């Protein structure tokens, strides 16, 4: 069953020469909207004593605002069969930065992300992501990565964590090879993996540049995958293989 989430804005068809100024306005709106809601979220976080409320603000206000500003229509499939009272390691394909907005909006519970460590050092954005309890991984630094995965395994028991296991945004629309870190988190925490396919986000906002075009984004949820026992041979490799197959099938509309 599909759940369309309406967008307020319907951008008309425009001649090619008009898209550059329209995208410039959209970029200014994106930066201003994000800065404003980050500021408010940090204030709410300080006075509420926890990240739950500001994370829901991201899902109910910030993300819908950016999806609307992009002229994106969000359709969610399969969410009704998920028991959202349980935590999951959510693994999704990744084509665009707007994927984060789509997932915030589609997942009906507070959601954290695993992010590359560089984002935690960006002024303002870093303050927000750290205050919300996002998990950071330093690529190429084994000791730091192991520690980050340990923290993620502890944290996911308290609430769902989203990871993009491809490690980067796909340029050609295919589902790339999955890195194993996300699945080590699920195995260590003994938390199910929830496969998710995001379709259409790369056409709305491609991986390179800020070339926004109106369109439909579909978020398809699959069936949770129970992790093998932590002491099972090649536990994370098996889990990664199963998750990749599930995400690929969802992406191609075979599940």
PDB file of C-alpha atoms in Angstrom:
ATOM      1  CA  UNK A   1       0.000   0.000   0.000  1.00  0.00           C
ATOM      2  CA  UNK A   2       1.303   3.465  -0.941  1.00  0.00           C
ATOM      3  CA  UNK A   3       0.898   6.510   1.268  1.00  0.00           C
ATOM      4  CA  UNK A   4       1.254   9.775  -0.676  1.00  0.00           C
ATOM      5  CA  UNK A   5       2.443  12.691   1.430  1.00  0.00           C
ATOM      6  CA  UNK A   6       1.190  15.816  -0.309  1.00  0.00           C
ATOM      7  CA  UNK A   7       3.434  18.703  -1.281  1.00  0.00           C
ATOM      8  CA  UNK A   8       2.109  22.241  -1.029  1.00  0.00           C
ATOM      9  CA  UNK A   9       4.108  23.474  -3.999  1.00  0.00           C
ATOM     10  CA  UNK A  10       3.579  22.435  -7.608  1.00  0.00           C
ATOM     11  CA  UNK A  11       6.182  24.056  -9.825  1.00  0.00           C
ATOM     12  CA  UNK A  12       5.030  24.495 -13.440  1.00  0.00           C
ATOM     13  CA  UNK A  13       7.058  23.408 -16.443  1.00  0.00           C
ATOM     14  CA  UNK A  14       9.769  26.013 -17.007  1.00  0.00           C
ATOM     15  CA  UNK A  15      12.048  26.804 -19.937  1.00  0.00           C
ATOM     16  CA  UNK A  16      15.658  25.729 -19.422  1.00  0.00           C
ATOM     17  CA  UNK A  17      16.955  29.278 -19.038  1.00  0.00           C
ATOM     18  CA  UNK A  18      14.692  29.899 -16.024  1.00  0.00           C
ATOM     19  CA  UNK A  19      15.954  26.971 -13.953  1.00  0.00           C
ATOM     20  CA  UNK A  20      19.253  28.603 -12.956  1.00  0.00           C
ATOM     21  CA  UNK A  21      17.601  31.564 -11.145  1.00  0.00           C
ATOM     22  CA  UNK A  22      14.889  29.301  -9.706  1.00  0.00           C
ATOM     23  CA  UNK A  23      17.533  26.936  -8.313  1.00  0.00           C
ATOM     24  CA  UNK A  24      19.443  29.914  -6.875  1.00  0.00           C
ATOM     25  CA  UNK A  25      16.318  30.977  -4.971  1.00  0.00           C
ATOM     26  CA  UNK A  26      15.780  27.386  -3.830  1.00  0.00           C
ATOM     27  CA  UNK A  27      19.361  27.206  -2.551  1.00  0.00           C
ATOM     28  CA  UNK A  28      18.940  30.413  -0.535  1.00  0.00           C
ATOM     29  CA  UNK A  29      15.657  29.069   0.859  1.00  0.00           C
ATOM     30  CA  UNK A  30      17.308  25.720   1.743  1.00  0.00           C
ATOM     31  CA  UNK A  31      20.142  27.411   3.644  1.00  0.00           C
ATOM     32  CA  UNK A  32      17.878  29.892   5.448  1.00  0.00           C
ATOM     33  CA  UNK A  33      15.227  27.283   6.300  1.00  0.00           C
ATOM     34  CA  UNK A  34      17.838  24.870   7.613  1.00  0.00           C
ATOM     35  CA  UNK A  35      19.683  27.514   9.645  1.00  0.00           C
ATOM     36  CA  UNK A  36      16.451  28.726  11.215  1.00  0.00           C
ATOM     37  CA  UNK A  37      15.233  25.278  12.202  1.00  0.00           C
ATOM     38  CA  UNK A  38      18.641  24.193  13.468  1.00  0.00           C
ATOM     39  CA  UNK A  39      18.667  27.239  15.748  1.00  0.00           C
ATOM     40  CA  UNK A  40      15.180  26.461  17.043  1.00  0.00           C
ATOM     41  CA  UNK A  41      15.979  22.754  17.422  1.00  0.00           C
ATOM     42  CA  UNK A  42      19.060  23.534  19.516  1.00  0.00           C
ATOM     43  CA  UNK A  43      17.000  25.802  21.766  1.00  0.00           C
ATOM     44  CA  UNK A  44      14.312  23.129  22.144  1.00  0.00           C
ATOM     45  CA  UNK A  45      17.012  20.540  22.848  1.00  0.00           C
ATOM     46  CA  UNK A  46      18.456  22.729  25.594  1.00  0.00           C
ATOM     47  CA  UNK A  47      15.117  23.296  27.321  1.00  0.00           C
ATOM     48  CA  UNK A  48      13.499  19.890  26.732  1.00  0.00           C
ATOM     49  CA  UNK A  49      16.500  17.947  28.036  1.00  0.00           C
ATOM     50  CA  UNK A  50      16.590  15.452  25.163  1.00  0.00           C
ATOM     51  CA  UNK A  51      16.652  15.104  21.383  1.00  0.00           C
ATOM     52  CA  UNK A  52      13.274  13.419  20.870  1.00  0.00           C
ATOM     53  CA  UNK A  53      11.232  16.597  20.317  1.00  0.00           C
ATOM     54  CA  UNK A  54      13.722  18.369  18.020  1.00  0.00           C
ATOM     55  CA  UNK A  55      14.104  15.167  15.985  1.00  0.00           C
ATOM     56  CA  UNK A  56      10.345  15.090  15.476  1.00  0.00           C
ATOM     57  CA  UNK A  57      10.510  18.755  14.456  1.00  0.00           C
ATOM     58  CA  UNK A  58      12.923  17.702  11.724  1.00  0.00           C
ATOM     59  CA  UNK A  59      10.432  15.084  10.532  1.00  0.00           C
ATOM     60  CA  UNK A  60       7.297  17.220  10.740  1.00  0.00           C
ATOM     61  CA  UNK A  61       8.565  20.664   9.719  1.00  0.00           C
ATOM     62  CA  UNK A  62      12.146  20.885   8.411  1.00  0.00           C
ATOM     63  CA  UNK A  63      12.048  17.931   6.012  1.00  0.00           C
ATOM     64  CA  UNK A  64       8.574  18.659   4.586  1.00  0.00           C
ATOM     65  CA  UNK A  65       9.616  22.281   4.022  1.00  0.00           C
ATOM     66  CA  UNK A  66      12.617  21.271   1.934  1.00  0.00           C
ATOM     67  CA  UNK A  67      10.678  18.618   0.013  1.00  0.00           C
ATOM     68  CA  UNK A  68       8.005  21.188  -0.762  1.00  0.00           C
ATOM     69  CA  UNK A  69      10.601  23.768  -1.754  1.00  0.00           C
ATOM     70  CA  UNK A  70      12.049  21.266  -4.211  1.00  0.00           C
ATOM     71  CA  UNK A  71       8.629  20.501  -5.680  1.00  0.00           C
ATOM     72  CA  UNK A  72       8.977  16.864  -4.581  1.00  0.00           C
ATOM     73  CA  UNK A  73       5.990  14.584  -4.026  1.00  0.00           C
ATOM     74  CA  UNK A  74       6.779  11.903  -1.454  1.00  0.00           C
ATOM     75  CA  UNK A  75       5.131   8.478  -1.630  1.00  0.00           C
ATOM     76  CA  UNK A  76       5.789   5.937   1.136  1.00  0.00           C
ATOM     77  CA  UNK A  77       5.253   2.206   0.597  1.00  0.00           C
ATOM     78  CA  UNK A  78       5.296  -0.676   3.080  1.00  0.00           C
ATOM     79  CA  UNK A  79       5.508   1.403   6.251  1.00  0.00           C
ATOM     80  CA  UNK A  80       2.255  -0.021   7.598  1.00  0.00           C
ATOM     81  CA  UNK A  81       3.714  -3.497   8.039  1.00  0.00           C
ATOM     82  CA  UNK A  82       6.595  -2.345  10.257  1.00  0.00           C
ATOM     83  CA  UNK A  83       6.399  -2.558  14.062  1.00  0.00           C
ATOM     84  CA  UNK A  84       7.782   0.887  14.851  1.00  0.00           C
ATOM     85  CA  UNK A  85       7.881   0.206  18.582  1.00  0.00           C
ATOM     86  CA  UNK A  86      11.089  -1.761  17.922  1.00  0.00           C
ATOM     87  CA  UNK A  87      14.505  -0.315  17.024  1.00  0.00           C
ATOM     88  CA  UNK A  88      16.089  -1.053  13.647  1.00  0.00           C
ATOM     89  CA  UNK A  89      19.302  -0.507  11.767  1.00  0.00           C
ATOM     90  CA  UNK A  90      17.744   1.097   8.698  1.00  0.00           C
ATOM     91  CA  UNK A  91      19.858   0.591   5.579  1.00  0.00           C
ATOM     92  CA  UNK A  92      18.982   2.537   2.436  1.00  0.00           C
ATOM     93  CA  UNK A  93      20.439   3.228  -0.971  1.00  0.00           C
ATOM     94  CA  UNK A  94      21.750   6.762  -1.405  1.00  0.00           C
ATOM     95  CA  UNK A  95      21.437   9.002  -4.477  1.00  0.00           C
ATOM     96  CA  UNK A  96      20.953  12.517  -3.107  1.00  0.00           C
ATOM     97  CA  UNK A  97      21.234  14.715  -0.037  1.00  0.00           C
ATOM     98  CA  UNK A  98      17.433  14.983  -0.181  1.00  0.00           C
ATOM     99  CA  UNK A  99      17.336  11.296   0.862  1.00  0.00           C
ATOM    100  CA  UNK A 100      17.749  12.479   4.453  1.00  0.00           C
ATOM    101  CA  UNK A 101      14.625  14.647   4.172  1.00  0.00           C
ATOM    102  CA  UNK A 102      12.686  11.768   2.617  1.00  0.00           C
ATOM    103  CA  UNK A 103      13.673   9.360   5.395  1.00  0.00           C
ATOM    104  CA  UNK A 104      13.019  11.853   8.190  1.00  0.00           C
ATOM    105  CA  UNK A 105       9.520  12.347   6.745  1.00  0.00           C
ATOM    106  CA  UNK A 106       8.792   8.690   6.007  1.00  0.00           C
ATOM    107  CA  UNK A 107       9.912   7.135   9.316  1.00  0.00           C
ATOM    108  CA  UNK A 108       7.242   7.792  11.986  1.00  0.00           C
ATOM    109  CA  UNK A 109       9.620   7.627  14.972  1.00  0.00           C
ATOM    110  CA  UNK A 110      12.653   9.716  16.003  1.00  0.00           C
ATOM    111  CA  UNK A 111      15.500   8.874  13.650  1.00  0.00           C
ATOM    112  CA  UNK A 112      19.254   9.308  13.882  1.00  0.00           C
ATOM    113  CA  UNK A 113      21.817   8.875  11.121  1.00  0.00           C
ATOM    114  CA  UNK A 114      25.349   7.579  10.904  1.00  0.00           C
ATOM    115  CA  UNK A 115      27.375  10.321   9.202  1.00  0.00           C
ATOM    116  CA  UNK A 116      30.918  10.828   8.014  1.00  0.00           C
ATOM    117  CA  UNK A 117      33.053  12.544  10.651  1.00  0.00           C
ATOM    118  CA  UNK A 118      33.727  15.605   8.469  1.00  0.00           C
ATOM    119  CA  UNK A 119      30.101  16.725   8.885  1.00  0.00           C
ATOM    120  CA  UNK A 120      30.542  16.887  12.649  1.00  0.00           C
ATOM    121  CA  UNK A 121      33.223  19.549  12.164  1.00  0.00           C
ATOM    122  CA  UNK A 122      31.077  21.834  10.004  1.00  0.00           C
ATOM    123  CA  UNK A 123      30.095  24.907  12.058  1.00  0.00           C
ATOM    124  CA  UNK A 124      26.418  25.039  12.961  1.00  0.00           C
ATOM    125  CA  UNK A 125      25.565  21.743  11.246  1.00  0.00           C
ATOM    126  CA  UNK A 126      28.076  19.954  13.465  1.00  0.00           C
ATOM    127  CA  UNK A 127      26.533  21.471  16.591  1.00  0.00           C
ATOM    128  CA  UNK A 128      23.126  20.191  15.546  1.00  0.00           C
ATOM    129  CA  UNK A 129      24.171  16.677  14.577  1.00  0.00           C
ATOM    130  CA  UNK A 130      26.124  16.202  17.793  1.00  0.00           C
ATOM    131  CA  UNK A 131      23.302  17.591  19.945  1.00  0.00           C
ATOM    132  CA  UNK A 132      20.851  15.169  18.294  1.00  0.00           C
ATOM    133  CA  UNK A 133      23.077  12.182  19.019  1.00  0.00           C
ATOM    134  CA  UNK A 134      24.073  11.359  15.444  1.00  0.00           C
ATOM    135  CA  UNK A 135      26.898   8.815  15.080  1.00  0.00           C
ATOM    136  CA  UNK A 136      30.097   9.782  13.245  1.00  0.00           C
ATOM    137  CA  UNK A 137      32.555   7.510  11.465  1.00  0.00           C
ATOM    138  CA  UNK A 138      36.047   8.609  10.477  1.00  0.00           C
ATOM    139  CA  UNK A 139      36.836   6.815   7.253  1.00  0.00           C
ATOM    140  CA  UNK A 140      40.356   5.442   6.978  1.00  0.00           C
ATOM    141  CA  UNK A 141      40.934   5.542  10.750  1.00  0.00           C
ATOM    142  CA  UNK A 142      40.430   2.008  11.981  1.00  0.00           C
ATOM    143  CA  UNK A 143      40.526   2.638  15.742  1.00  0.00           C
ATOM    144  CA  UNK A 144      38.114   5.570  15.490  1.00  0.00           C
ATOM    145  CA  UNK A 145      35.794   3.600  13.209  1.00  0.00           C
ATOM    146  CA  UNK A 146      35.701   0.633  15.584  1.00  0.00           C
ATOM    147  CA  UNK A 147      34.841   2.943  18.490  1.00  0.00           C
ATOM    148  CA  UNK A 148      32.093   4.624  16.436  1.00  0.00           C
ATOM    149  CA  UNK A 149      30.555   1.260  15.562  1.00  0.00           C
ATOM    150  CA  UNK A 150      30.620   0.266  19.237  1.00  0.00           C
ATOM    151  CA  UNK A 151      28.776   3.467  20.190  1.00  0.00           C
ATOM    152  CA  UNK A 152      26.295   2.918  17.370  1.00  0.00           C
ATOM    153  CA  UNK A 153      25.595  -0.619  18.609  1.00  0.00           C
ATOM    154  CA  UNK A 154      24.794   0.735  22.058  1.00  0.00           C
ATOM    155  CA  UNK A 155      22.690   3.596  20.746  1.00  0.00           C
ATOM    156  CA  UNK A 156      20.558   1.631  18.291  1.00  0.00           C
ATOM    157  CA  UNK A 157      19.089  -0.421  21.126  1.00  0.00           C
ATOM    158  CA  UNK A 158      17.392   2.801  22.262  1.00  0.00           C
ATOM    159  CA  UNK A 159      16.027   3.868  18.874  1.00  0.00           C
ATOM    160  CA  UNK A 160      16.403   3.357  15.144  1.00  0.00           C
ATOM    161  CA  UNK A 161      19.589   4.388  13.369  1.00  0.00           C
ATOM    162  CA  UNK A 162      19.808   4.979   9.621  1.00  0.00           C
ATOM    163  CA  UNK A 163      22.954   4.101   7.677  1.00  0.00           C
ATOM    164  CA  UNK A 164      23.743   4.479   3.973  1.00  0.00           C
ATOM    165  CA  UNK A 165      25.930   1.380   3.532  1.00  0.00           C
ATOM    166  CA  UNK A 166      27.098   2.313   0.019  1.00  0.00           C
ATOM    167  CA  UNK A 167      29.234   4.950   1.751  1.00  0.00           C
ATOM    168  CA  UNK A 168      28.610   7.589  -0.925  1.00  0.00           C
ATOM    169  CA  UNK A 169      25.905   8.825  -3.269  1.00  0.00           C
ATOM    170  CA  UNK A 170      25.303   6.814  -6.426  1.00  0.00           C
ATOM    171  CA  UNK A 171      25.956   8.745  -9.638  1.00  0.00           C
ATOM    172  CA  UNK A 172      24.363   6.252 -12.029  1.00  0.00           C
ATOM    173  CA  UNK A 173      21.237   5.259 -10.104  1.00  0.00           C
ATOM    174  CA  UNK A 174      22.382   1.717  -9.333  1.00  0.00           C
ATOM    175  CA  UNK A 175      22.573   0.232  -5.835  1.00  0.00           C
ATOM    176  CA  UNK A 176      26.286  -0.005  -5.094  1.00  0.00           C
ATOM    177  CA  UNK A 177      28.222  -2.494  -3.015  1.00  0.00           C
ATOM    178  CA  UNK A 178      27.429  -2.353   0.703  1.00  0.00           C
ATOM    179  CA  UNK A 179      30.188  -1.718   3.223  1.00  0.00           C
ATOM    180  CA  UNK A 180      30.067  -3.963   6.277  1.00  0.00           C
ATOM    181  CA  UNK A 181      30.059  -1.446   9.145  1.00  0.00           C
ATOM    182  CA  UNK A 182      26.273  -1.054   9.254  1.00  0.00           C
ATOM    183  CA  UNK A 183      25.843  -4.783   9.573  1.00  0.00           C
ATOM    184  CA  UNK A 184      28.434  -5.073  12.318  1.00  0.00           C
ATOM    185  CA  UNK A 185      26.257  -2.638  14.272  1.00  0.00           C
ATOM    186  CA  UNK A 186      23.176  -4.830  13.759  1.00  0.00           C
ATOM    187  CA  UNK A 187      25.032  -8.039  14.668  1.00  0.00           C
ATOM    188  CA  UNK A 188      26.615  -6.572  17.796  1.00  0.00           C
ATOM    189  CA  UNK A 189      23.343  -5.035  18.983  1.00  0.00           C
ATOM    190  CA  UNK A 190      21.241  -8.003  17.783  1.00  0.00           C
ATOM    191  CA  UNK A 191      18.821  -5.518  16.220  1.00  0.00           C
ATOM    192  CA  UNK A 192      17.008  -6.278  12.923  1.00  0.00           C
ATOM    193  CA  UNK A 193      18.074  -4.615   9.698  1.00  0.00           C
ATOM    194  CA  UNK A 194      15.271  -2.754   7.933  1.00  0.00           C
ATOM    195  CA  UNK A 195      15.936  -2.500   4.173  1.00  0.00           C
ATOM    196  CA  UNK A 196      14.712   0.648   2.442  1.00  0.00           C
ATOM    197  CA  UNK A 197      14.848   1.705  -1.200  1.00  0.00           C
ATOM    198  CA  UNK A 198      14.634   5.358  -2.202  1.00  0.00           C
ATOM    199  CA  UNK A 199      13.549   5.846  -5.803  1.00  0.00           C
ATOM    200  CA  UNK A 200      13.566   9.137  -7.724  1.00  0.00           C
ATOM    201  CA  UNK A 201      15.609  11.313  -5.379  1.00  0.00           C
ATOM    202  CA  UNK A 202      18.538  11.443  -7.792  1.00  0.00           C
ATOM    203  CA  UNK A 203      16.277  12.947 -10.454  1.00  0.00           C
ATOM    204  CA  UNK A 204      14.920  15.582  -8.049  1.00  0.00           C
ATOM    205  CA  UNK A 205      18.380  16.559  -6.789  1.00  0.00           C
ATOM    206  CA  UNK A 206      21.364  14.796  -8.435  1.00  0.00           C
ATOM    207  CA  UNK A 207      24.487  13.914  -6.474  1.00  0.00           C
ATOM    208  CA  UNK A 208      26.567  16.616  -8.195  1.00  0.00           C
ATOM    209  CA  UNK A 209      25.702  20.308  -7.857  1.00  0.00           C
ATOM    210  CA  UNK A 210      22.383  21.921  -6.927  1.00  0.00           C
ATOM    211  CA  UNK A 211      20.213  21.196  -9.965  1.00  0.00           C
ATOM    212  CA  UNK A 212      16.710  20.785  -8.509  1.00  0.00           C
ATOM    213  CA  UNK A 213      13.799  19.535 -10.618  1.00  0.00           C
ATOM    214  CA  UNK A 214      10.271  18.695  -9.421  1.00  0.00           C
ATOM    215  CA  UNK A 215       9.432  15.017  -9.255  1.00  0.00           C
ATOM    216  CA  UNK A 216       8.253  12.057  -7.243  1.00  0.00           C
ATOM    217  CA  UNK A 217      10.325  10.367  -4.548  1.00  0.00           C
ATOM    218  CA  UNK A 218       9.270   6.914  -3.377  1.00  0.00           C
ATOM    219  CA  UNK A 219      10.440   5.406  -0.096  1.00  0.00           C
ATOM    220  CA  UNK A 220       9.845   1.647  -0.043  1.00  0.00           C
ATOM    221  CA  UNK A 221      10.161  -0.321   3.193  1.00  0.00           C
ATOM    222  CA  UNK A 222      10.951  -4.023   3.087  1.00  0.00           C
ATOM    223  CA  UNK A 223      10.570  -6.740   5.697  1.00  0.00           C
ATOM    224  CA  UNK A 224      12.980  -6.587   8.664  1.00  0.00           C
ATOM    225  CA  UNK A 225      15.910  -9.016   8.497  1.00  0.00           C
ATOM    226  CA  UNK A 226      16.930 -10.680  11.762  1.00  0.00           C
ATOM    227  CA  UNK A 227      20.693 -10.648  12.346  1.00  0.00           C
ATOM    228  CA  UNK A 228      22.582 -13.942  12.701  1.00  0.00           C
ATOM    229  CA  UNK A 229      24.013 -14.703  16.154  1.00  0.00           C
ATOM    230  CA  UNK A 230      27.078 -12.599  16.887  1.00  0.00           C
ATOM    231  CA  UNK A 231      29.293 -15.684  16.973  1.00  0.00           C
ATOM    232  CA  UNK A 232      28.036 -17.083  13.649  1.00  0.00           C
ATOM    233  CA  UNK A 233      30.681 -17.399  10.907  1.00  0.00           C
ATOM    234  CA  UNK A 234      30.725 -14.380   8.574  1.00  0.00           C
ATOM    235  CA  UNK A 235      27.648 -12.967  10.291  1.00  0.00           C
ATOM    236  CA  UNK A 236      27.949  -9.425   8.967  1.00  0.00           C
ATOM    237  CA  UNK A 237      28.864 -10.574   5.452  1.00  0.00           C
ATOM    238  CA  UNK A 238      25.746 -12.748   5.260  1.00  0.00           C
ATOM    239  CA  UNK A 239      23.584  -9.962   6.627  1.00  0.00           C
ATOM    240  CA  UNK A 240      25.032  -7.451   4.152  1.00  0.00           C
ATOM    241  CA  UNK A 241      24.355  -9.820   1.273  1.00  0.00           C
ATOM    242  CA  UNK A 242      20.735 -10.361   2.344  1.00  0.00           C
ATOM    243  CA  UNK A 243      20.178  -6.628   2.853  1.00  0.00           C
ATOM    244  CA  UNK A 244      21.694  -5.722  -0.519  1.00  0.00           C
ATOM    245  CA  UNK A 245      19.421  -8.223  -2.245  1.00  0.00           C
ATOM    246  CA  UNK A 246      16.392  -6.822  -0.412  1.00  0.00           C
ATOM    247  CA  UNK A 247      17.191  -3.168  -1.159  1.00  0.00           C
ATOM    248  CA  UNK A 248      17.905  -3.992  -4.820  1.00  0.00           C
ATOM    249  CA  UNK A 249      14.579  -5.838  -5.159  1.00  0.00           C
ATOM    250  CA  UNK A 250      12.698  -2.944  -3.562  1.00  0.00           C
ATOM    251  CA  UNK A 251      14.480  -0.433  -5.789  1.00  0.00           C
ATOM    252  CA  UNK A 252      13.635  -2.380  -8.926  1.00  0.00           C
ATOM    253  CA  UNK A 253      10.021  -2.940  -7.809  1.00  0.00           C
ATOM    254  CA  UNK A 254      10.452  -6.707  -7.422  1.00  0.00           C
ATOM    255  CA  UNK A 255       9.438  -6.812  -3.749  1.00  0.00           C
TER     256      UNK A 255
END
